[in-house]
Coordinates of C-alpha atoms and ligand atoms in Angstrom, one line a residue:
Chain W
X24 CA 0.0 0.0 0.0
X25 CA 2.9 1.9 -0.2
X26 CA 2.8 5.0 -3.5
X27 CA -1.0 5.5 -3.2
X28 CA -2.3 9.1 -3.6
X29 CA -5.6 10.1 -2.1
X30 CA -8.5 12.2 -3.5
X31 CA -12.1 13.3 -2.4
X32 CA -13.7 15.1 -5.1
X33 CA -17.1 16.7 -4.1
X34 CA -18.6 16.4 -7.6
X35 CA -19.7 13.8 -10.2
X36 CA -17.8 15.7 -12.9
X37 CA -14.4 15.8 -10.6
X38 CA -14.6 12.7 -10.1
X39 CA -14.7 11.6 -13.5
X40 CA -11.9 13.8 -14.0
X41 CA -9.8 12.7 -11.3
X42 CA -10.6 9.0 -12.6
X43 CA -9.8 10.2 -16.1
X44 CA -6.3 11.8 -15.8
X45 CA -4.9 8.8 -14.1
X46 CA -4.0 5.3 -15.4
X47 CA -4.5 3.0 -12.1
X48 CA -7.2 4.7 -10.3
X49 CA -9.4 2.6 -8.0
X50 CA -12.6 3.9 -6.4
X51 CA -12.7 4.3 -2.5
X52 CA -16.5 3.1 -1.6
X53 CA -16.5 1.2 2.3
X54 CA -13.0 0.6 1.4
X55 CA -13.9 -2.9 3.2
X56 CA -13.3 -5.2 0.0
X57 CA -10.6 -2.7 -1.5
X58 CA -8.2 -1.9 1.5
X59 CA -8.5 -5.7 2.4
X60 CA -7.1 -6.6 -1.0
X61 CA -4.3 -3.6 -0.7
X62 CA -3.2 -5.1 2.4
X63 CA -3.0 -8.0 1.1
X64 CA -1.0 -6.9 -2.1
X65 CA -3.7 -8.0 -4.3
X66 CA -4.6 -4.5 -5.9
X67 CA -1.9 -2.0 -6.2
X68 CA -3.4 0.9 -7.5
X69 CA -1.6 4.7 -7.8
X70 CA -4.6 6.8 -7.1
X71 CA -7.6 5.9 -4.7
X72 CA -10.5 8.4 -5.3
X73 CA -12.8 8.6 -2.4
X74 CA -16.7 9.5 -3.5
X75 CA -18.1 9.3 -0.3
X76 CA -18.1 13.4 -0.6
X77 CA -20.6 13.3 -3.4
X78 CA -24.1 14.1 -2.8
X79 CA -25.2 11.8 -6.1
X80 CA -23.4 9.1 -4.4
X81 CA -24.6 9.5 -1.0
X82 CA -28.7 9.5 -1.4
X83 CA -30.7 7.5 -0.3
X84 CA -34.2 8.2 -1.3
X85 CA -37.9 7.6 -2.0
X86 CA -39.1 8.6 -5.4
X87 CA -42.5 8.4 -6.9
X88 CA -40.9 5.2 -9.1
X89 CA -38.3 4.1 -7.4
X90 CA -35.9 3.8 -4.2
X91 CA -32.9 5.4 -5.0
X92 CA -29.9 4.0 -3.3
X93 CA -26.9 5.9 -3.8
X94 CA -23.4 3.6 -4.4
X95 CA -21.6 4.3 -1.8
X96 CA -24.7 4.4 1.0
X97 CA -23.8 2.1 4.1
X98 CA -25.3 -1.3 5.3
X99 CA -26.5 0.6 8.6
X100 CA -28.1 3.5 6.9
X101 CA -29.8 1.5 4.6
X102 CA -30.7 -0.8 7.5
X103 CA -32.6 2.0 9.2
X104 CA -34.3 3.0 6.8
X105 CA -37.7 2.4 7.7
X106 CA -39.3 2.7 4.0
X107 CA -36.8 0.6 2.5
X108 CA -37.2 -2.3 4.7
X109 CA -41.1 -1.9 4.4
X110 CA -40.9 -2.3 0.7
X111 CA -37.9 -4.3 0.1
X112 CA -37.2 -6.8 3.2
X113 CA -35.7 -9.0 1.1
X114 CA -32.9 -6.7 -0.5
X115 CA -32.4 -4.7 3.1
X116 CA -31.6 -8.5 4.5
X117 CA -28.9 -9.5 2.2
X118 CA -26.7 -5.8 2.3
X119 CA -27.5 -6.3 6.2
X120 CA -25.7 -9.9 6.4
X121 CA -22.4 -8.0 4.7
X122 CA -20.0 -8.6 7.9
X123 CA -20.2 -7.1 11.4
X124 CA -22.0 -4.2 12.7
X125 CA -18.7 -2.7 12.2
X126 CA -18.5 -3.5 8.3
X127 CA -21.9 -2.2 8.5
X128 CA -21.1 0.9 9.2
X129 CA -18.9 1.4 6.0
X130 CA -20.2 -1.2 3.3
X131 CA -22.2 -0.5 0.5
X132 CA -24.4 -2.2 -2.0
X133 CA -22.4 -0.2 -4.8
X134 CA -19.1 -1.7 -3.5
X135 CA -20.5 -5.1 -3.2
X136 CA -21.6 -5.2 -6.7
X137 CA -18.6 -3.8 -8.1
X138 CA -16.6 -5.7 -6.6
X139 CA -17.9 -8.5 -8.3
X140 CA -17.7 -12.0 -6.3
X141 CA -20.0 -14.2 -7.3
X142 CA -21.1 -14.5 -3.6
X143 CA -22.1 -11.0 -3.2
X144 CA -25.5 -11.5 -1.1
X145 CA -26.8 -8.0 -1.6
X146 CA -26.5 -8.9 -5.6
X147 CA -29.2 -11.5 -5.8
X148 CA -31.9 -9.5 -4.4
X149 CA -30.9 -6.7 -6.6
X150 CA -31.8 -9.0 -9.7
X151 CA -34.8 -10.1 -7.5
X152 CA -36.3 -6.5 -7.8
X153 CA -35.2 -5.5 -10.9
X154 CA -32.7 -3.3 -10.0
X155 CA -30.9 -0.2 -12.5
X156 CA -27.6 0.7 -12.0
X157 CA -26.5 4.3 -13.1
X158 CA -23.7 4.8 -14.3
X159 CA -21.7 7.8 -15.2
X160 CA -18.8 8.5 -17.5
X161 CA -16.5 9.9 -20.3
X162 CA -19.6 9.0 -22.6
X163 CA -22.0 10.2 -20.6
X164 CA -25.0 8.5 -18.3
X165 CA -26.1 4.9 -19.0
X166 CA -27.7 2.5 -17.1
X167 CA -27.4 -1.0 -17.5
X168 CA -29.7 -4.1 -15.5
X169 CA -28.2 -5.4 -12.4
X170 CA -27.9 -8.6 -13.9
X171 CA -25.7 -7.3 -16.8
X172 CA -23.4 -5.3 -14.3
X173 CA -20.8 -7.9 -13.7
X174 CA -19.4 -10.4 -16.3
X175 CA -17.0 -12.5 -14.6
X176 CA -15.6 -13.3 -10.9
X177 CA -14.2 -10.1 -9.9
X178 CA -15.1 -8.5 -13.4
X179 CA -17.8 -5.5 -14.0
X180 CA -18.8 -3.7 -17.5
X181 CA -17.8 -0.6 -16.2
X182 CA -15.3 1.4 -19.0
X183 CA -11.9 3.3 -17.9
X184 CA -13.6 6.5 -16.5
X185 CA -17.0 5.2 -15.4
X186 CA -18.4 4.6 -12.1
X187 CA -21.5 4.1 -10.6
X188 CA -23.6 6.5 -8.9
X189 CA -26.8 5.1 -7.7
X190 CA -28.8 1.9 -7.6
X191 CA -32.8 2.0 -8.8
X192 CA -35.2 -0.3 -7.0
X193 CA -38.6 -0.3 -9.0
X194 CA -41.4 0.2 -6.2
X195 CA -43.3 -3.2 -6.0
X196 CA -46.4 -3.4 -7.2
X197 CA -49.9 -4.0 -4.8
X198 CA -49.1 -7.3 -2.7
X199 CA -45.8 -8.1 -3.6
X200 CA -42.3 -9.2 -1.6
X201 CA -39.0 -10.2 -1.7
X202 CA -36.7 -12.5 0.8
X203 CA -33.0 -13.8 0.8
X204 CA -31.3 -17.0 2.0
X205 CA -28.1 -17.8 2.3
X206 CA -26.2 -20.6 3.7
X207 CA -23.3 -20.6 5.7
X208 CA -21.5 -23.0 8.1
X209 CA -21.9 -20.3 10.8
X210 CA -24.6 -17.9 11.8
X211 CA -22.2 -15.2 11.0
X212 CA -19.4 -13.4 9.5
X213 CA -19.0 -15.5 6.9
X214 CA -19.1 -16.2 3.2
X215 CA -22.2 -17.5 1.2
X216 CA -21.8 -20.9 0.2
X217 CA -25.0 -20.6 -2.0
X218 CA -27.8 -17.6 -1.5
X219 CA -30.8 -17.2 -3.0
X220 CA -33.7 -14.5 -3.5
X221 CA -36.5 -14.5 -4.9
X222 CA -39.7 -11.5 -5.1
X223 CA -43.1 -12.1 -6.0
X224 CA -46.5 -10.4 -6.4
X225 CA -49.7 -12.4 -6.0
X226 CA -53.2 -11.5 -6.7
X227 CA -55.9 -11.3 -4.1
X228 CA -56.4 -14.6 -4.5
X229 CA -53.0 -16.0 -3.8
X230 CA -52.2 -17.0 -7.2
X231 CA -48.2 -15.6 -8.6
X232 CA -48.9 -12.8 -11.2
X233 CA -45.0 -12.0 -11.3
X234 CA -42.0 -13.7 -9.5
X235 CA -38.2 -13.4 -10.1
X236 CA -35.4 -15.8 -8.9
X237 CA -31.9 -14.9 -8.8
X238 CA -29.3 -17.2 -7.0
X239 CA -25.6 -16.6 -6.2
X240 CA -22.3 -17.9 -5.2
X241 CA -23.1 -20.9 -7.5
X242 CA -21.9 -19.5 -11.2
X243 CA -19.3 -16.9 -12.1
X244 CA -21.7 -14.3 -11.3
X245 CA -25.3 -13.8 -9.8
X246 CA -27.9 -15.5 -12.2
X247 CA -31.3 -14.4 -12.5
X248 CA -32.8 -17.8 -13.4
X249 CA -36.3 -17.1 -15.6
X250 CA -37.4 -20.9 -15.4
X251 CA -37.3 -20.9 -12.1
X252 CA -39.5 -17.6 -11.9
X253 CA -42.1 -19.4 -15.3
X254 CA -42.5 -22.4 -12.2
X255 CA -44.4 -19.8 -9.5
X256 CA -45.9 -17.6 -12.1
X257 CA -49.4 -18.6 -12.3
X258 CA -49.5 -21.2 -9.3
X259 CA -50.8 -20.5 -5.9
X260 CA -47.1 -21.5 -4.2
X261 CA -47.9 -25.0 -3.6
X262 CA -45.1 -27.7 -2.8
X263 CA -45.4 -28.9 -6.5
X264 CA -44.5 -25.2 -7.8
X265 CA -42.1 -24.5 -5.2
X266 CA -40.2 -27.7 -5.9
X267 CA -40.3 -26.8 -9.9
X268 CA -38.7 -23.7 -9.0
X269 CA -36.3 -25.0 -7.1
X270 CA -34.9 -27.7 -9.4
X271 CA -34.9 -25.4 -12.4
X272 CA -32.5 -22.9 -9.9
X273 CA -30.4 -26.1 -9.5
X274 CA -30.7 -27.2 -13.5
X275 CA -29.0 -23.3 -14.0
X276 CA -26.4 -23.2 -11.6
X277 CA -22.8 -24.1 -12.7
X278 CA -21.2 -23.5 -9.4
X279 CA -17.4 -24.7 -8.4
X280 CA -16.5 -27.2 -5.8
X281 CA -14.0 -25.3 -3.1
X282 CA -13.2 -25.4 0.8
X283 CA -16.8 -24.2 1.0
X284 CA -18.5 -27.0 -0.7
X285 CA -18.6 -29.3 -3.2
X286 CA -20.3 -28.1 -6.6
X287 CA -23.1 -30.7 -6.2
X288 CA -23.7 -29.5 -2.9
X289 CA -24.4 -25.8 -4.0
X290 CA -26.5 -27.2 -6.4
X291 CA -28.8 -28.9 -4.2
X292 CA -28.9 -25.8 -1.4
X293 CA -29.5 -23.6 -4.3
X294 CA -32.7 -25.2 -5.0
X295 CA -33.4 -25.1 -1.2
X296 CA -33.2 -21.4 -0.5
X297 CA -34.9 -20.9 -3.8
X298 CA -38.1 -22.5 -2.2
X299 CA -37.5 -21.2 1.4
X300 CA -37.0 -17.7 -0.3
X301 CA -40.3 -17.8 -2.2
X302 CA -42.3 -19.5 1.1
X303 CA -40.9 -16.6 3.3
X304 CA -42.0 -13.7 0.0
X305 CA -45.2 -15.4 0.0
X306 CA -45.8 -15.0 3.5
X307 CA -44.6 -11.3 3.9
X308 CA -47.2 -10.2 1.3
X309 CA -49.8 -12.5 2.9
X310 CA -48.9 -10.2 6.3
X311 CA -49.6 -6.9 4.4
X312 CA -52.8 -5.2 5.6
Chain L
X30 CA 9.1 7.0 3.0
X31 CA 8.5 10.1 0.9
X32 CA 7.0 13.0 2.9
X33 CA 6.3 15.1 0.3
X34 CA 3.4 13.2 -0.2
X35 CA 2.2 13.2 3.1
X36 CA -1.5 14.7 3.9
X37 CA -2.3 17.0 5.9
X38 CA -6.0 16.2 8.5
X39 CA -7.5 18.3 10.5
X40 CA -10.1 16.0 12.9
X41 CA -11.9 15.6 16.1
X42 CA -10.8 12.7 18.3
X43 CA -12.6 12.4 21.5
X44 CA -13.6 15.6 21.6
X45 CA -10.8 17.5 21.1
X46 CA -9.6 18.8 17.7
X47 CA -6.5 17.3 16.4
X48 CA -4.2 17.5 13.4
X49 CA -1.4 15.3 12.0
X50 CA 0.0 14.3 8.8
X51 CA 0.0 11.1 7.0
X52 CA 0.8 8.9 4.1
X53 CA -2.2 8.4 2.2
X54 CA -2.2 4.9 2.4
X55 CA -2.3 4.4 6.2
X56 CA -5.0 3.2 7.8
X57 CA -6.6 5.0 11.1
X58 CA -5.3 2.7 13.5
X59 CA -2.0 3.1 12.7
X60 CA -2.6 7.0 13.1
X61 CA -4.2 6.7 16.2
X62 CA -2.0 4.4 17.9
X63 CA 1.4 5.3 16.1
X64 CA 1.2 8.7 15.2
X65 CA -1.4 10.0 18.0
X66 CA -0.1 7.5 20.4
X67 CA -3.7 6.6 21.4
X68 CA -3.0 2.6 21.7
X69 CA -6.0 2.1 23.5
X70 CA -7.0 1.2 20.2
X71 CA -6.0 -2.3 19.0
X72 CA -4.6 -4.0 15.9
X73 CA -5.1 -7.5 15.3
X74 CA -5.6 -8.4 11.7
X75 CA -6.0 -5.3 9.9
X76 CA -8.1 -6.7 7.6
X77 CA -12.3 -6.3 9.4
X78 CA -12.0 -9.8 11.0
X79 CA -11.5 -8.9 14.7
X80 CA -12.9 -5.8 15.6
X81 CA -10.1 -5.2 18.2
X82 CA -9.4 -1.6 16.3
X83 CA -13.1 -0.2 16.6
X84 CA -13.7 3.1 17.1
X85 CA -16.5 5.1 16.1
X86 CA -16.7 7.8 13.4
X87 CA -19.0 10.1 13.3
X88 CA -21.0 7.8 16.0
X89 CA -21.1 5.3 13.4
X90 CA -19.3 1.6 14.8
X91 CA -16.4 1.2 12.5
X92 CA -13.2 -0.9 12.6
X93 CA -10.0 1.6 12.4
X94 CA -8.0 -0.6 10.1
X95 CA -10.7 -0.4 7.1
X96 CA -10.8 3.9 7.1
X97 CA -7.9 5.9 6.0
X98 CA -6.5 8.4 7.9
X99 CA -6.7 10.6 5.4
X100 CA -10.8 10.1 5.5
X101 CA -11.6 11.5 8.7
X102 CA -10.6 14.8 7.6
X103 CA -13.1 17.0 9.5
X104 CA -14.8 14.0 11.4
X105 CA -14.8 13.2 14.6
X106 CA -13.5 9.9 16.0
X107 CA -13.9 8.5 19.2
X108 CA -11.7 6.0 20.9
X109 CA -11.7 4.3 24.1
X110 CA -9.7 6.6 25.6
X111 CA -12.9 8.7 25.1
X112 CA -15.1 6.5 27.1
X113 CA -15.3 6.5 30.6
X114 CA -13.4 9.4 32.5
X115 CA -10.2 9.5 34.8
X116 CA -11.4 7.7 37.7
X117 CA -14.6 6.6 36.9
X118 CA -15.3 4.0 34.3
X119 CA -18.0 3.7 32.1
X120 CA -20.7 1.4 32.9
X121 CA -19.5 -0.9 30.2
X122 CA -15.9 -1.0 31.9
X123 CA -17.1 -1.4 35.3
X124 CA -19.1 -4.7 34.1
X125 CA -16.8 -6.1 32.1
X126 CA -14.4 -5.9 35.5
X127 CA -17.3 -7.4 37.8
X128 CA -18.3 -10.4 35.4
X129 CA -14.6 -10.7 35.0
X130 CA -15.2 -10.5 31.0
X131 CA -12.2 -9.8 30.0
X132 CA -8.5 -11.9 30.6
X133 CA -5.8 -10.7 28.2
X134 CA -7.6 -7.4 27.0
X135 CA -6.9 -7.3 23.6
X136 CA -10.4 -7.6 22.3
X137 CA -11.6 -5.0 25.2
X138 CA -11.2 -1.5 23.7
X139 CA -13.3 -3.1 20.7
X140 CA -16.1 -4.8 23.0
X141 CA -16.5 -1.1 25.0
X142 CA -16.8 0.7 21.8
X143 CA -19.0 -1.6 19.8
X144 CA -21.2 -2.1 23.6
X145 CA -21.3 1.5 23.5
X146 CA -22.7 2.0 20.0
X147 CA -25.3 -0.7 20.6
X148 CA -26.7 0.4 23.6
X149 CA -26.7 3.8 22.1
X150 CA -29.1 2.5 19.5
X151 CA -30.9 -0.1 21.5
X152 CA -30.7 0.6 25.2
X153 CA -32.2 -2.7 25.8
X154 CA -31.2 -5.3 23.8
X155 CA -31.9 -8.9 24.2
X156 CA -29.2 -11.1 24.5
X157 CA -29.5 -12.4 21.2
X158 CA -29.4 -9.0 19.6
X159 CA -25.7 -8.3 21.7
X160 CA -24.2 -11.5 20.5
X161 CA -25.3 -10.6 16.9
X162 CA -23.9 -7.2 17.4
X163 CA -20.5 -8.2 18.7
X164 CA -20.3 -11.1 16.2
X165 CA -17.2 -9.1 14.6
X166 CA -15.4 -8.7 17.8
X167 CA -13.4 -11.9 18.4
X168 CA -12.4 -12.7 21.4
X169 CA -9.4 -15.7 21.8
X170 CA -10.0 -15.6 25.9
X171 CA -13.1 -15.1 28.0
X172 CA -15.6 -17.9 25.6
X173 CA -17.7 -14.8 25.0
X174 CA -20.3 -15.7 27.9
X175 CA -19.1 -13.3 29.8
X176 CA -18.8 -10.6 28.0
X177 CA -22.3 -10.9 26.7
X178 CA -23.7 -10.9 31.0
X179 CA -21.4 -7.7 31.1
X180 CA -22.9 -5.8 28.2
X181 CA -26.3 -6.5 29.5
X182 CA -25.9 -5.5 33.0
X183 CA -24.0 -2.4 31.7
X184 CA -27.6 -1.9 29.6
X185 CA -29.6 -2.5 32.8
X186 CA -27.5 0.1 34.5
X187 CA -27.2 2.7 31.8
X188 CA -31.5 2.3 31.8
X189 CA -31.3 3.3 35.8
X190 CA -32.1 -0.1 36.8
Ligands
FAD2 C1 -15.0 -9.0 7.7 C2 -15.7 -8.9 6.4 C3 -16.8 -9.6 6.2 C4 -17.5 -9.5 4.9 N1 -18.7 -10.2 4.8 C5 -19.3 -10.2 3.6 C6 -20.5 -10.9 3.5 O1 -21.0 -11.6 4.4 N2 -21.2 -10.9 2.2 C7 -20.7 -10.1 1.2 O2 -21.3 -10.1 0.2 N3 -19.5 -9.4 1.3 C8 -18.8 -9.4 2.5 N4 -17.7 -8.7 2.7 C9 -17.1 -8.0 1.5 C10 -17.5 -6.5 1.5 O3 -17.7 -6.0 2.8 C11 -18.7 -6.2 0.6 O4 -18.5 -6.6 -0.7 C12 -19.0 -4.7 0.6 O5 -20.4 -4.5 0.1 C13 -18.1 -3.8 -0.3 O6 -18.6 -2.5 -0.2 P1 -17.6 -1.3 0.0 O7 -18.4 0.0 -0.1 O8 -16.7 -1.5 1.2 O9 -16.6 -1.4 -1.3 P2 -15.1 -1.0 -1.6 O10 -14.2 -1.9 -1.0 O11 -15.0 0.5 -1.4 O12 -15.1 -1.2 -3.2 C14 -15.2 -2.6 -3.7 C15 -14.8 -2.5 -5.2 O13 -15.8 -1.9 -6.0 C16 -15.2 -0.7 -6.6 N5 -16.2 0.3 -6.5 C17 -16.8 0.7 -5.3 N6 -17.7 1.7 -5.5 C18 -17.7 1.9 -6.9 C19 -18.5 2.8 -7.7 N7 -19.4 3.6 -7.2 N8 -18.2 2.7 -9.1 C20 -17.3 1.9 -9.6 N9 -16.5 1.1 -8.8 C21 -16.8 1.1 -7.5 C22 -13.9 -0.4 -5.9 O14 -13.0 0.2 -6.7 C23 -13.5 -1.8 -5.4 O15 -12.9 -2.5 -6.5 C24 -17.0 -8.7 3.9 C25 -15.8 -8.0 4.1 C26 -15.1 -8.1 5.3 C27 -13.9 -7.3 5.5
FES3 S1 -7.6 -5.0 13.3 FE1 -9.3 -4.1 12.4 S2 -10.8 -5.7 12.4 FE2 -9.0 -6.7 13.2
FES4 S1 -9.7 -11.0 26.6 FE1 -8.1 -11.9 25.4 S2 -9.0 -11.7 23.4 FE2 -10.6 -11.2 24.7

C-alpha cells in the first residue's frame, strides 16, 4: 500500500476527471473489499478516489418510481431506513448480512456489486427487484440491468472512467415481496456458500402474477434464473411449484466445488433457499394489511 | 518513506480537535496508535475480521483498520480513551471488570466501543441482539459468555435499573 495518492472530489464531474487523468485509479467506496485486498497486495493501485463526498453518491431516497440507493450508502443506513425495509425486506436483509455491525457501518451495496464476487448476497436481491444501475462516464449516463453489471468473478462492465452513482429499485407493485437466504457453516461473518432471493407479487387470491429468482455464489456471477420464476408464475405457491422452481434454480447453476463445498452440494442448497426464499416472500405479502 | 506526499487532516478525536500528517495509504489505526499514540485502540488483523481496532466515526461503529486516515478529515472519531473518565469507568468497563469479561484485553477496547454504539441505538437489547452485534469482535480468551452478561448488565445500569 505503499505509492498510493488520495482524493475526495465533491462532484460527479471531478470525479470523472480525477478517474480520467490517471491510469490506475481505484474507487474508495467502504473501502472494506478494496483496503482488504491492498493489504494484502492484491490491488496495487496509484490513485484511490474517495466519493463518499458526493451528494449523487450518497442518497438515499424515496421517489415516486423508485428507491434510490446511492453507491456508496452504508449497510446501517440503509438498514434503518424504515421505508426501504417496508418495501424491500428481502434486499435490506442481504446488504444487512455483509459482515459485522462494524463493516456495517462502511459497506455499500455499490461496492458489493462492483466488486464482483460471485457470492455477493446484496446482488441477488438486486436481480430479484429489478434493480438499475446508473452509471456515469466519459460517454455520458447509462444505465445497465443489475444482472448485466458484472461479467465475470471479480469483473464489471464498467469502461476506464466510469463509475457508478446510484442503484434504482422499481417500487413493488400492490401485494408483492422479496426475501434472501443464504447458507453458511456459521450464523455469521461469513461467506455464502449458496444464497438465493427470490420477489413475488400475487393476486388477491394467492395466485403468482409476477416472481423473479436470482441465485448466487453458484456461477461466475449472480444468475437471474427465468425458469425458475415461469414455475411460481401462475400457481398459488404450492409444494409442486415450489419444488419446480427449485430444481430449475439447481438445472442453472454451474457453481465450483472449493473449501466451502462441493459443486453438487451448492446445487442442491441452491434449489433449497430458492423454495424457502419464495415461502418466506409469499408470506410477507400475505402479512400486508 | 516520501514526505512530500504526506496529507495533511484536520479531525476531532474524543472531543478535542487534532491534526497530523499522513501517508495516504495508512489506515486510522495506525494514526491513532502510532502517530497519536492513542494505543487504547488495538490492531489485530487489519483486515475487518476482529474488531479489536473499533472506534467510532461520526457515531457510526467502525473498525480503524478499514478507514484511511486521510478520510476522517473534519470528522470526529472517538476512541476508548474517550469512554469513561479519569477515575470513573464507564458502565460498560465497570461490568466487564465485575463479570470478569475480560482476561488478556486485547479484544476489550473493541467490545466497550461496539457495547457503547449498541446500547446507544438499543438501550435494551436482548441477548441475542448483543451476540449478533459483537459477532465481529473476536475474542481468543473469555468464551464470550461473559462478555455478553457484562454488556447487558452495563444496559440495565445505563436504563437506571
Ligand atoms: C470482515 C468482512 C466480512 C465480509 N462479509 C461479507 C458478506 O457476508 N457478504 C458479502 O457479500 N460481502 C462481505 N464482505 C465484503 C465487502 O464488505 C462487501 O463486498 C461490501 O459491500 C463492499 O462495499 P464497500 O463499499 O466497502 O466497497 P469498496 O471496498 O470500497 O469497493 C469494492 C470494489 O468496488 C469498486 N467500487 C466501489 N464503488 C464503486 C463505484 N461507485 N463505481 C465503480 N466502482 C466502485 C472499488 O474500486 C472496489 O474495487 C466482507 C468483508 C469483510 C472485511
Ligand atoms: S484489526 Fe481491524 S478488524 Fe482486526
Ligand atoms: S480477553 Fe483476550 S482476546 Fe478477549
Amino acid at each position: 500500500m505503499q505509492s498510493v495518492r488520495y482524493e475526495a472530489p465533491t462532484s460527479l464531474d471531478q470525479a470523472a476527471r480525477t478517474l480520467l487523468g490517471s491510469e490506475n485509479a481505484k474507487i474508495l467506496a467502504g473501502g472494506t473489499d478494496l483496503l482488504v485486498q491492498m493489504r494484502l497486495g492484491l490491488k496495487q493501485p496509484g490513485l484511490l478516489v474517495d466519493i463518499k463526498n458526493i451528494p449523487e453518491i450518497m442518497q438515499l431516497t424515496l421517489g415516486d418510481d423508485a428507491l434510490r440507493v446511492g453507491a456508496a450508502v452504508t449497510g446501517a443506513l440503509v438498514g434503518e431506513h424504515a421505508e426501504a425495509r417496508r418495501l424491500f425486506p428481502g434486499f435490506v436483509e442481504a446488504l444487512g448480512l455483509i459482515g459485522s455491525s462494524q463493516i456495517q457501518g462502511r459497506c455499500s451495496a455499490g461496492g458489493n456489486l462492483c466488486n464482483a464476487s460471485p457470492a455477493a448476497d446484496s446482488v441477488p436481491a438486486l436481480i430479484a427487484n429489478r434493480a438499475l444501475c446508473n452509471i456515469i462516464g466519459p460517454a455520458g449516463a447509462r444505465s445497465v440491468a443489475v444482472e448485466s453489471f458484472n461479467t465475470g468473478p471479480g469483473k464489471n462492465c464498467l469502461a476506464a472512467g466510469e463509475l457508478l452513482v446510484s442503484i434504482d429499485l422499481p417500487l413493488p407493485a400492490h401485494r408483492s415481496s422479496d426475501a434472501y437466504l443464504r447458507f453458511i457453516p456459521r450464523t455469521e461473518m461469513d461467506i455464502a456458500v449458496a444464497g438465493a432471493a427470490v420477489a413475488l407479487s400475487l393476486d388477491e387470491a394467492g395466485i403468482c402474477t409476477a416472481a423473479r429468482v436470482a441465485i448466487g455464489a453458484v456461477a461466475p456471477t449472480a444468475l437471474l434464473v427465468t425458469a425458475a420464476a415461469d414455475a411460481l408464475i401462475g400457481s398459488a405457491l404450492d409444494e409442486a411449484s415450489l419444488h419446480a422452481a427449485a430444481a430449475a434454480a439447481s438445472a442453472a447453476c454451474s457453481p465450483i466445488t472449493d473449501k466451502r463445498g462441493t459443486a453438487d452440494y451448492r446445487r442442491k442448497v441452491v434449489g433449497v433457499l430458492v423454495r424457502r426464499a419464495a415461502a418466506i416472500a409469499k408470506s410477507r405479502i400475505e402479512a400486508q394489511a | 518513506m516520501q514526505s512530500q506526499r504526506k496529507t495533511h487532516v484536520s479531525t476531532t478525536v474524543n472531543g478535542e480537535p487534532r491534526e497530523f500528517l499522513c501517508e495516504p495509504h495508512q489506515v486510522l489505526s495506525d494514526v491513532l496508535r502510532n502517530t497519536l499514540n492513542l494505543t487504547g485502540t488495538k490492531e489485530g488483523c487489519n483486515t475487518g475480521d476482529c474488531g479489536a481496532c473499533s472506534v467510532l466515526l461520526d457515531g457510526t461503529l467502525v473498525c480503524s483498520c478499514l478507514v484511511l486516515a486521510a478520510e476522517v478529515e473534519g470528522k470526529g472519531v472517538v476512541t476508548v480513551e474517550g469512554i469513561g473518565e479519569e477515575g470513573k469507568l464507564h458502565p460498560i468497563q465497570q461490568k466487564l471488570l465485575e463479570h470478569a469479561g475480560l482476561q488478556c484485553g486485547i479484544c476489550t477496547p473493541g467490545i466497550v466501543i461496539a457495547s457503547r454504539a449498541l446500547l446507544e441505538k438499543n438501550p435494551d437489547p436482548s441477548e441475542t441482539e448483543v451476540r449478533y452485534w459483537l459477532a465481529g469482535n473476536l475474542c481468543r480468551c473469555t468464551g464470550y459468555d461473559k462478555i455478553i452478561r457484562a454488556v447487558l448488565d452495563a444496559g440495565a445500569v445505563m436504563r437506571g435499573q
